[in-house]
Amino acid sequence: MIWDPYYECMDPEERTKLQVRRLRETVARLNVNVPWYRDRFAEKGIEPGDIKSLDDLRHLPFTTKDDLRETYPLGLFAVPPEECVRIHASSGTTGKPIIAGYTRDDITNVWAETIARTIACGGGTSHDVLHNAYGYGLFTGGLGLHYGGELMGCLVIPASGGNTERQLMLMEDLGSTILCCTPSYALTIADVAENIGFDLSRIKLKSGLFGAEPWSDSARESIEERLGLSAHDIYGLTEVIGPGVAGECEAKAGLHVYDDHFIPEVIDPDSGEPLPPGEKGELVLTCITKRAFPIIRFRTRDITRLDYETCACGRTQPRMERITGRTDDMLIIRGVNVFPSQIEEVLLRIEEVEPHYQLVLTREGHLDNLEVQVEVSPAMFSDEVRKLEAIEDRIRERLSSALGIRVGVKLVEPRSIERSIGKAKRVIDKREEV
Ligand code: DLL
């Protein structure tokens, strides 16, 4: 089923006209309501009326995570906070998160709609029981899928993450047909079922909507085979809306970008110049329908390419290839975005350690583990084990609260972490592809 054939199968030329109209309107609104954007437009000598074609998008300024940090918390909101009904957040590069705001219209007419499209792309209908194991809270996964599922008319089970045995029980007892979670958690569900002797033929999942972290074709095969479902990739990010930016249909030949709401571009990450269709580069997204927080040319740092051919499913919206990497050092650990700079910020405030550290990533089963190895200062090194353990505990606690995930901490001897001449090698990734 196609949720909204009018927009999803629109004649591309018609859609371009719609995009230009919406873009011009958004730029005009930002020019009036957001001083930060007004200044950027002025610097580039752009008036909203100058936007006459999609090509003019390239004249607009980029927005980056750093810009969001500088305007924290609500500096890029285009409406007063009292017009918002919801806040979500995601990690920034340092201590402060990125805050996204939504009006009621953003939630019901943009987000829930694009999620309903995503669910339909994944084979869902109003008859489905949607088991939502994305985390509920500031993370956009839980509530994002939730409202779209309800709009579609699914029976939504707001399971959130954790307690896998209970998730299995609920899926069996409530007859869940669609599973929503990170791909690594889907594999964990399969592992737990195997370990406790839970026969997976007792649940009748038919499809899964998996995203929030990179995954591979072999992970897809494994999930499909073990859970007996059709696995679909879904993509999104907090700064743009959350999940619901793009989703994979039954053709599984890329993710349809809902470009009547979010205009995608692929640029050369070094020069910032747009690349021709089909070339691989950094994805940049512009929101043209949101009211509260419509971001312009957001540098996602995600690497992909776009395909504008009409898909076998009939949808005309462009498809993005699965994300194949990032242009920055952001890590995704158990579905949570983590920047090495956040860790460094915490470590620098701890007197007893040196600013020399390494992040070691390993995988246990299908879950990621992060160990922070940090050099203890020479003065502390001779201290008793008990004292060193207390320092480790303190660092562990501070890191867990700053990052929102549990991490291991290991103090190592002074000067034992290799010094580099160029860029420090902070991350040792021993994980294999999911
Ligand atoms: O991860 C939103 C989301 C929730 C997407 C549930 C899909 C399902 P953030 O926490 O802001 O938002 O993280 C966004 O996660 O820039 C990508 O690097 C990565 N990411 C998201 N989806 C995928 C995917 C949510 N399907 C960041 N494949 C993005 C690879 C993904 N990476």
XYZ file of C-alpha atoms and ligand atoms in Angstrom:
466
model
C 0.000 0.000 0.000
C 1.161 3.540 -0.738
C 0.085 5.817 2.125
C -0.136 9.046 0.159
C -0.065 8.327 -3.587
C -0.717 11.991 -4.401
C 2.643 13.107 -3.062
C 4.608 9.872 -3.218
C 3.849 9.252 -6.889
C 3.635 12.870 -7.992
C 4.952 13.909 -11.370
C 8.535 15.017 -10.574
C 8.119 18.336 -12.379
C 5.012 19.109 -10.378
C 6.847 18.201 -7.205
C 9.729 20.491 -8.070
C 7.288 23.386 -8.372
C 5.805 22.468 -5.006
C 9.265 22.299 -3.448
C 10.272 25.702 -4.781
C 7.058 27.258 -3.461
C 7.503 25.664 -0.051
C 11.187 26.524 0.092
C 10.550 30.157 -0.723
C 7.849 30.333 1.924
C 10.139 28.729 4.535
C 13.022 31.073 3.749
C 10.665 34.061 3.990
C 9.432 32.890 7.373
C 12.946 32.266 8.692
C 14.003 35.673 7.418
C 11.353 37.269 9.619
C 11.411 34.958 12.641
C 14.964 33.703 13.097
C 17.636 36.410 13.456
C 20.403 33.849 12.971
C 19.094 32.877 9.537
C 18.286 36.519 8.679
C 21.958 37.376 9.272
C 23.182 34.408 7.218
C 20.861 35.256 4.319
C 22.003 38.888 4.478
C 25.672 37.848 4.463
C 25.007 35.932 1.261
C 22.846 38.719 -0.158
C 19.776 36.471 -0.466
C 16.201 37.676 -0.428
C 13.434 35.055 -0.192
C 12.116 36.268 -3.554
C 15.435 35.277 -5.165
C 14.485 31.619 -4.883
C 13.015 30.822 -8.259
C 14.221 27.293 -8.904
C 15.630 24.343 -6.971
C 19.043 25.305 -8.282
C 18.864 28.390 -6.083
C 19.065 26.109 -3.052
C 22.841 26.075 -3.521
C 22.985 29.795 -2.701
C 21.496 29.259 0.743
C 23.836 28.870 3.723
C 24.517 25.484 5.317
C 23.502 24.751 8.910
C 25.842 22.546 10.959
C 25.814 20.877 14.362
C 28.181 23.640 15.517
C 25.630 26.256 14.520
C 23.072 24.410 16.629
C 25.477 24.358 19.543
C 26.042 28.099 19.249
C 22.329 28.830 19.134
C 21.475 26.344 21.920
C 18.826 25.717 23.087
C 16.081 27.324 20.969
C 17.957 29.882 18.858
C 16.835 28.467 15.515
C 13.179 28.018 16.430
C 10.899 29.835 14.024
C 7.965 30.020 16.470
C 7.777 31.041 20.138
C 8.126 28.055 22.520
C 4.462 28.377 23.540
C 3.470 27.306 20.035
C 5.461 24.085 20.441
C 3.981 20.918 21.903
C 7.053 18.668 21.996
C 10.828 18.677 22.402
C 13.262 15.928 21.411
C 17.035 15.898 21.734
C 20.135 14.178 20.457
C 23.828 14.321 21.303
C 25.763 17.347 20.228
C 29.501 17.270 19.772
C 30.014 18.488 23.353
C 28.090 18.522 26.640
C 24.957 20.250 25.361
C 22.491 18.261 23.273
C 20.790 19.360 20.061
C 17.215 20.390 20.803
C 14.437 19.910 18.258
C 10.958 21.416 18.717
C 7.638 20.571 17.108
C 4.312 22.382 16.800
C 1.127 20.330 16.807
C 1.042 20.699 13.043
C 4.629 19.413 12.761
C 3.691 16.311 14.741
C 0.410 15.472 13.084
C 0.732 16.826 9.545
C 4.402 16.255 8.890
C 5.960 13.703 11.205
C 3.089 11.253 11.718
C 2.384 11.441 7.968
C 5.954 10.661 6.920
C 6.111 7.841 9.463
C 2.839 6.436 8.111
C 4.460 6.479 4.669
C 7.488 4.709 6.136
C 5.321 2.011 7.717
C 3.380 1.560 4.457
C 6.699 1.335 2.573
C 7.547 -1.509 4.937
C 4.300 -3.308 4.074
C 2.216 -2.036 7.001
C -1.532 -1.372 7.050
C -4.118 -0.413 9.661
C -4.491 -4.118 10.503
C -0.967 -4.416 11.838
C 0.183 -4.756 15.412
C 3.276 -2.568 15.605
C 5.726 -3.534 18.315
C 7.809 -0.426 18.905
C 11.065 -1.233 20.696
C 12.772 2.072 19.863
C 13.539 4.013 23.030
C 10.787 6.342 24.262
C 11.953 9.664 25.654
C 14.100 12.428 24.215
C 15.229 10.039 21.449
C 12.991 10.474 18.402
C 12.637 6.763 17.608
C 9.986 5.796 20.176
C 7.466 8.624 19.946
C 8.200 9.181 16.245
C 7.138 5.672 15.190
C 4.360 5.739 17.774
C 2.387 8.668 16.357
C 2.808 7.497 12.764
C 1.632 4.007 13.749
C -1.461 5.413 15.432
C -2.203 7.667 12.471
C -2.085 4.645 10.211
C -4.471 2.833 12.544
C -2.064 0.141 13.676
C -2.316 -1.250 17.185
C 0.852 0.251 18.633
C 2.699 -1.509 21.455
C 4.977 1.104 23.091
C 7.452 -1.479 24.363
C 10.515 0.816 24.329
C 13.944 -0.809 24.721
C 15.202 -3.462 27.116
C 13.870 -6.569 28.863
C 14.038 -8.725 25.771
C 12.276 -11.738 27.274
C 9.267 -9.578 28.055
C 9.364 -8.167 24.511
C 9.173 -11.716 23.149
C 6.263 -12.544 25.426
C 4.360 -9.390 24.375
C 4.994 -10.041 20.699
C 3.621 -13.539 21.053
C 0.627 -12.689 23.229
C -0.435 -9.580 21.296
C 0.222 -11.012 17.860
C 2.733 -8.363 16.746
C 3.243 -8.219 12.997
C 5.733 -5.335 12.636
C 8.863 -4.896 14.723
C 10.507 -1.469 15.040
C 13.966 -1.246 16.621
C 17.635 -0.836 15.758
C 19.003 -3.646 13.560
C 21.437 -4.675 16.290
C 18.575 -5.002 18.760
C 16.660 -7.158 16.267
C 19.636 -9.531 16.271
C 19.735 -9.441 20.064
C 16.062 -10.421 20.167
C 16.906 -13.413 17.969
C 19.839 -14.330 20.245
C 17.802 -14.107 23.418
C 15.059 -16.228 21.889
C 17.658 -18.837 21.009
C 19.252 -18.753 24.462
C 16.015 -19.203 26.370
C 14.664 -21.789 23.945
C 11.850 -19.532 22.709
C 10.589 -20.938 19.431
C 10.349 -17.923 17.115
C 7.601 -19.534 15.067
C 5.347 -18.574 18.006
C 5.505 -14.939 16.888
C 4.096 -13.845 13.545
C 6.171 -10.838 12.572
C 5.945 -10.081 8.861
C 8.144 -7.023 8.617
C 10.631 -4.894 10.499
C 11.525 -1.202 10.349
C 15.153 -0.949 11.326
C 17.329 2.138 11.509
C 19.088 4.711 13.687
C 22.452 3.033 13.011
C 24.338 1.665 10.007
C 23.797 -1.962 9.025
C 24.752 -4.224 6.182
C 23.176 -6.628 3.690
C 24.474 -9.574 5.654
C 22.764 -8.201 8.784
C 19.577 -7.927 6.735
C 19.828 -11.537 5.606
C 20.492 -12.736 9.101
C 17.589 -10.754 10.634
C 15.187 -11.858 7.899
C 16.120 -15.477 8.259
C 16.161 -15.625 12.039
C 13.051 -13.556 12.732
C 11.170 -14.675 9.612
C 10.319 -11.178 8.431
C 11.057 -8.686 5.674
C 13.599 -6.151 6.976
C 13.353 -2.507 5.836
C 15.869 0.243 6.381
C 14.507 3.527 7.755
C 16.467 6.746 8.073
C 16.154 10.043 9.856
C 17.788 12.412 12.280
C 16.717 14.638 15.142
C 17.793 17.902 13.516
C 15.509 17.286 10.546
C 12.570 15.579 12.334
C 13.638 12.135 13.590
C 12.798 8.889 11.734
C 10.485 9.517 8.783
C 12.953 11.264 6.477
C 13.307 8.184 4.242
C 12.194 4.561 4.162
C 12.738 1.460 2.065
C 9.850 -0.041 0.085
C 9.429 -3.667 -0.966
C 11.839 -3.153 -3.893
C 14.653 -2.622 -1.350
C 16.555 -0.562 -3.875
C 17.273 2.458 -1.710
C 15.227 4.515 0.740
C 12.547 6.878 -0.605
C 13.225 10.386 0.650
C 9.963 12.220 1.387
C 11.172 15.187 -0.582
C 7.901 17.093 -0.556
C 8.918 17.743 3.098
C 12.713 17.371 3.115
C 14.772 18.332 0.068
C 17.878 16.160 -0.239
C 21.148 17.238 -1.857
C 24.436 15.402 -2.062
C 27.512 17.594 -1.796
C 31.250 17.212 -1.898
C 32.058 17.360 1.829
C 35.291 19.273 1.209
C 34.224 21.910 -1.277
C 30.563 22.102 -0.227
C 29.567 22.024 -3.922
C 26.481 20.007 -4.950
C 27.329 16.804 -6.822
C 25.470 15.491 -9.890
C 22.714 12.898 -9.263
C 24.131 9.451 -8.590
C 27.448 10.606 -7.156
C 28.402 9.708 -3.659
C 28.885 12.440 -1.082
C 27.467 14.045 2.039
C 23.718 14.240 2.391
C 22.331 17.723 3.055
C 18.668 18.155 3.989
C 16.340 21.156 3.963
C 12.955 21.173 5.723
C 10.230 22.925 3.759
C 7.067 22.144 5.712
C 7.945 22.250 9.404
C 6.829 25.206 11.488
C 8.853 25.113 14.708
C 12.334 24.147 13.588
C 12.735 24.146 9.828
C 16.427 23.667 9.246
C 18.047 24.845 6.008
C 20.738 22.770 4.259
C 21.640 20.731 7.307
C 25.004 19.002 6.879
C 24.084 15.494 8.030
C 27.680 14.184 7.688
C 26.087 10.951 6.407
C 27.446 9.564 3.155
C 25.101 8.339 0.443
C 24.020 8.891 -3.173
C 20.637 9.702 -4.723
C 18.731 7.956 -7.486
C 15.962 9.940 -9.206
C 14.596 7.104 -11.380
C 11.015 6.040 -10.686
C 11.056 2.960 -8.471
C 9.521 -0.407 -9.358
C 6.971 0.268 -6.561
C 5.599 3.265 -8.479
C 6.836 5.941 -6.092
C 8.553 8.819 -7.851
C 10.350 10.173 -4.789
C 14.140 9.888 -5.041
C 15.912 7.052 -3.300
C 18.998 7.341 -1.168
C 21.417 4.476 -0.949
C 21.854 3.006 2.517
C 24.230 5.173 4.568
C 27.748 3.932 3.933
C 29.687 6.084 6.372
C 30.131 9.492 7.945
C 32.408 12.394 7.247
C 33.017 13.050 10.943
C 34.004 10.969 13.970
C 30.506 10.394 15.377
C 30.074 6.863 16.713
C 26.754 5.114 17.148
C 26.825 2.864 20.172
C 23.713 0.858 21.013
C 21.772 3.303 18.844
C 23.100 6.323 20.783
C 25.214 8.930 18.991
C 28.509 9.561 20.723
C 31.221 12.072 19.818
C 34.781 11.560 21.102
C 34.749 15.295 21.953
C 31.978 14.689 24.523
C 34.196 12.124 26.239
C 37.210 14.403 26.122
C 35.209 17.182 27.730
C 34.390 14.948 30.707
C 37.959 13.646 31.041
C 39.484 17.129 30.966
C 37.525 17.999 34.084
C 38.977 15.099 36.050
C 42.143 16.155 37.794
C 43.704 12.763 38.364
C 43.925 11.802 34.704
C 45.895 13.097 31.726
C 44.261 14.229 28.471
C 45.519 11.079 26.747
C 42.802 8.584 26.038
C 41.632 5.964 23.617
C 38.165 4.620 22.914
C 38.016 0.893 22.319
C 34.862 -0.424 20.711
C 34.027 -4.106 20.826
C 30.947 -6.151 20.160
C 29.482 -8.624 22.594
C 26.843 -10.710 20.869
C 25.198 -7.986 18.779
C 25.639 -5.170 21.260
C 28.407 -2.611 21.250
C 30.678 -1.991 24.198
C 32.781 1.092 24.686
C 35.818 1.109 26.930
C 37.507 4.406 27.657
C 41.180 3.914 28.399
C 42.742 6.940 29.990
C 46.189 7.642 31.368
C 46.387 8.279 35.051
C 48.646 11.211 36.030
C 52.151 10.205 37.171
C 51.450 11.517 40.689
C 48.457 9.212 41.100
C 50.005 6.194 39.488
C 51.841 5.011 42.617
C 48.610 5.184 44.601
C 46.851 2.201 46.108
C 44.533 0.152 43.955
C 41.522 1.171 46.013
C 42.052 4.838 45.182
C 42.500 4.119 41.503
C 39.309 2.078 41.472
C 37.461 4.968 43.058
C 38.704 7.261 40.269
C 37.581 4.749 37.629
C 34.143 4.616 39.238
C 33.861 8.401 39.261
C 34.843 8.671 35.586
C 32.444 5.861 34.664
C 29.577 7.615 36.411
C 30.302 10.991 34.820
C 30.663 9.507 31.355
C 27.486 7.470 31.660
C 25.509 10.510 32.675
C 27.030 12.679 29.937
C 26.565 10.142 27.136
C 23.434 8.322 28.199
C 25.017 4.882 27.810
C 27.051 2.658 30.114
C 30.762 2.636 29.358
C 33.752 0.763 30.731
C 36.683 2.749 32.099
C 40.232 1.545 32.431
C 43.053 3.607 33.885
C 46.332 2.907 32.164
C 49.934 3.788 33.024
C 51.296 7.233 32.252
C 52.635 7.469 28.692
C 51.282 4.058 27.709
C 48.928 5.427 25.026
C 50.768 5.935 21.796
C 51.485 9.615 21.018
C 50.729 10.587 17.456
C 52.438 13.169 15.349
C 49.373 14.098 13.369
C 45.729 13.583 14.267
C 45.484 11.469 17.418
C 44.035 8.012 16.848
C 41.379 8.104 19.496
C 39.079 5.329 18.330
C 39.977 1.683 17.992
C 37.000 -0.001 16.450
C 37.162 -3.773 16.871
C 33.514 -4.283 15.927
C 32.708 -6.167 12.806
C 29.911 -4.842 10.612
C 26.447 -5.468 12.067
O 18.577 7.947 14.902
C 16.446 8.828 14.226
C 15.965 7.470 13.917
C 15.250 6.759 14.861
C 16.173 6.923 12.663
C 14.732 5.487 14.584
C 15.685 5.650 12.335
C 14.969 4.942 13.296
P 19.563 10.661 15.752
O 19.662 10.058 17.103
O 19.563 12.140 15.643
O 18.225 10.221 15.050
O 20.726 10.063 14.857
C 20.817 10.419 13.497
O 21.843 8.281 13.020
O 22.703 11.144 11.066
C 22.854 8.699 10.942
O 24.235 8.879 11.135
C 22.334 7.616 11.871
N 21.248 6.852 11.245
C 19.924 7.014 11.383
N 19.256 6.106 10.626
C 20.205 5.367 9.981
C 20.176 4.284 9.052
C 17.863 8.928 14.749
N 19.038 3.736 8.626
C 21.990 9.696 12.870
N 21.370 3.816 8.597
C 22.072 9.914 11.389
C 22.548 4.342 9.003
C 21.469 5.858 10.373
N 22.619 5.354 9.885
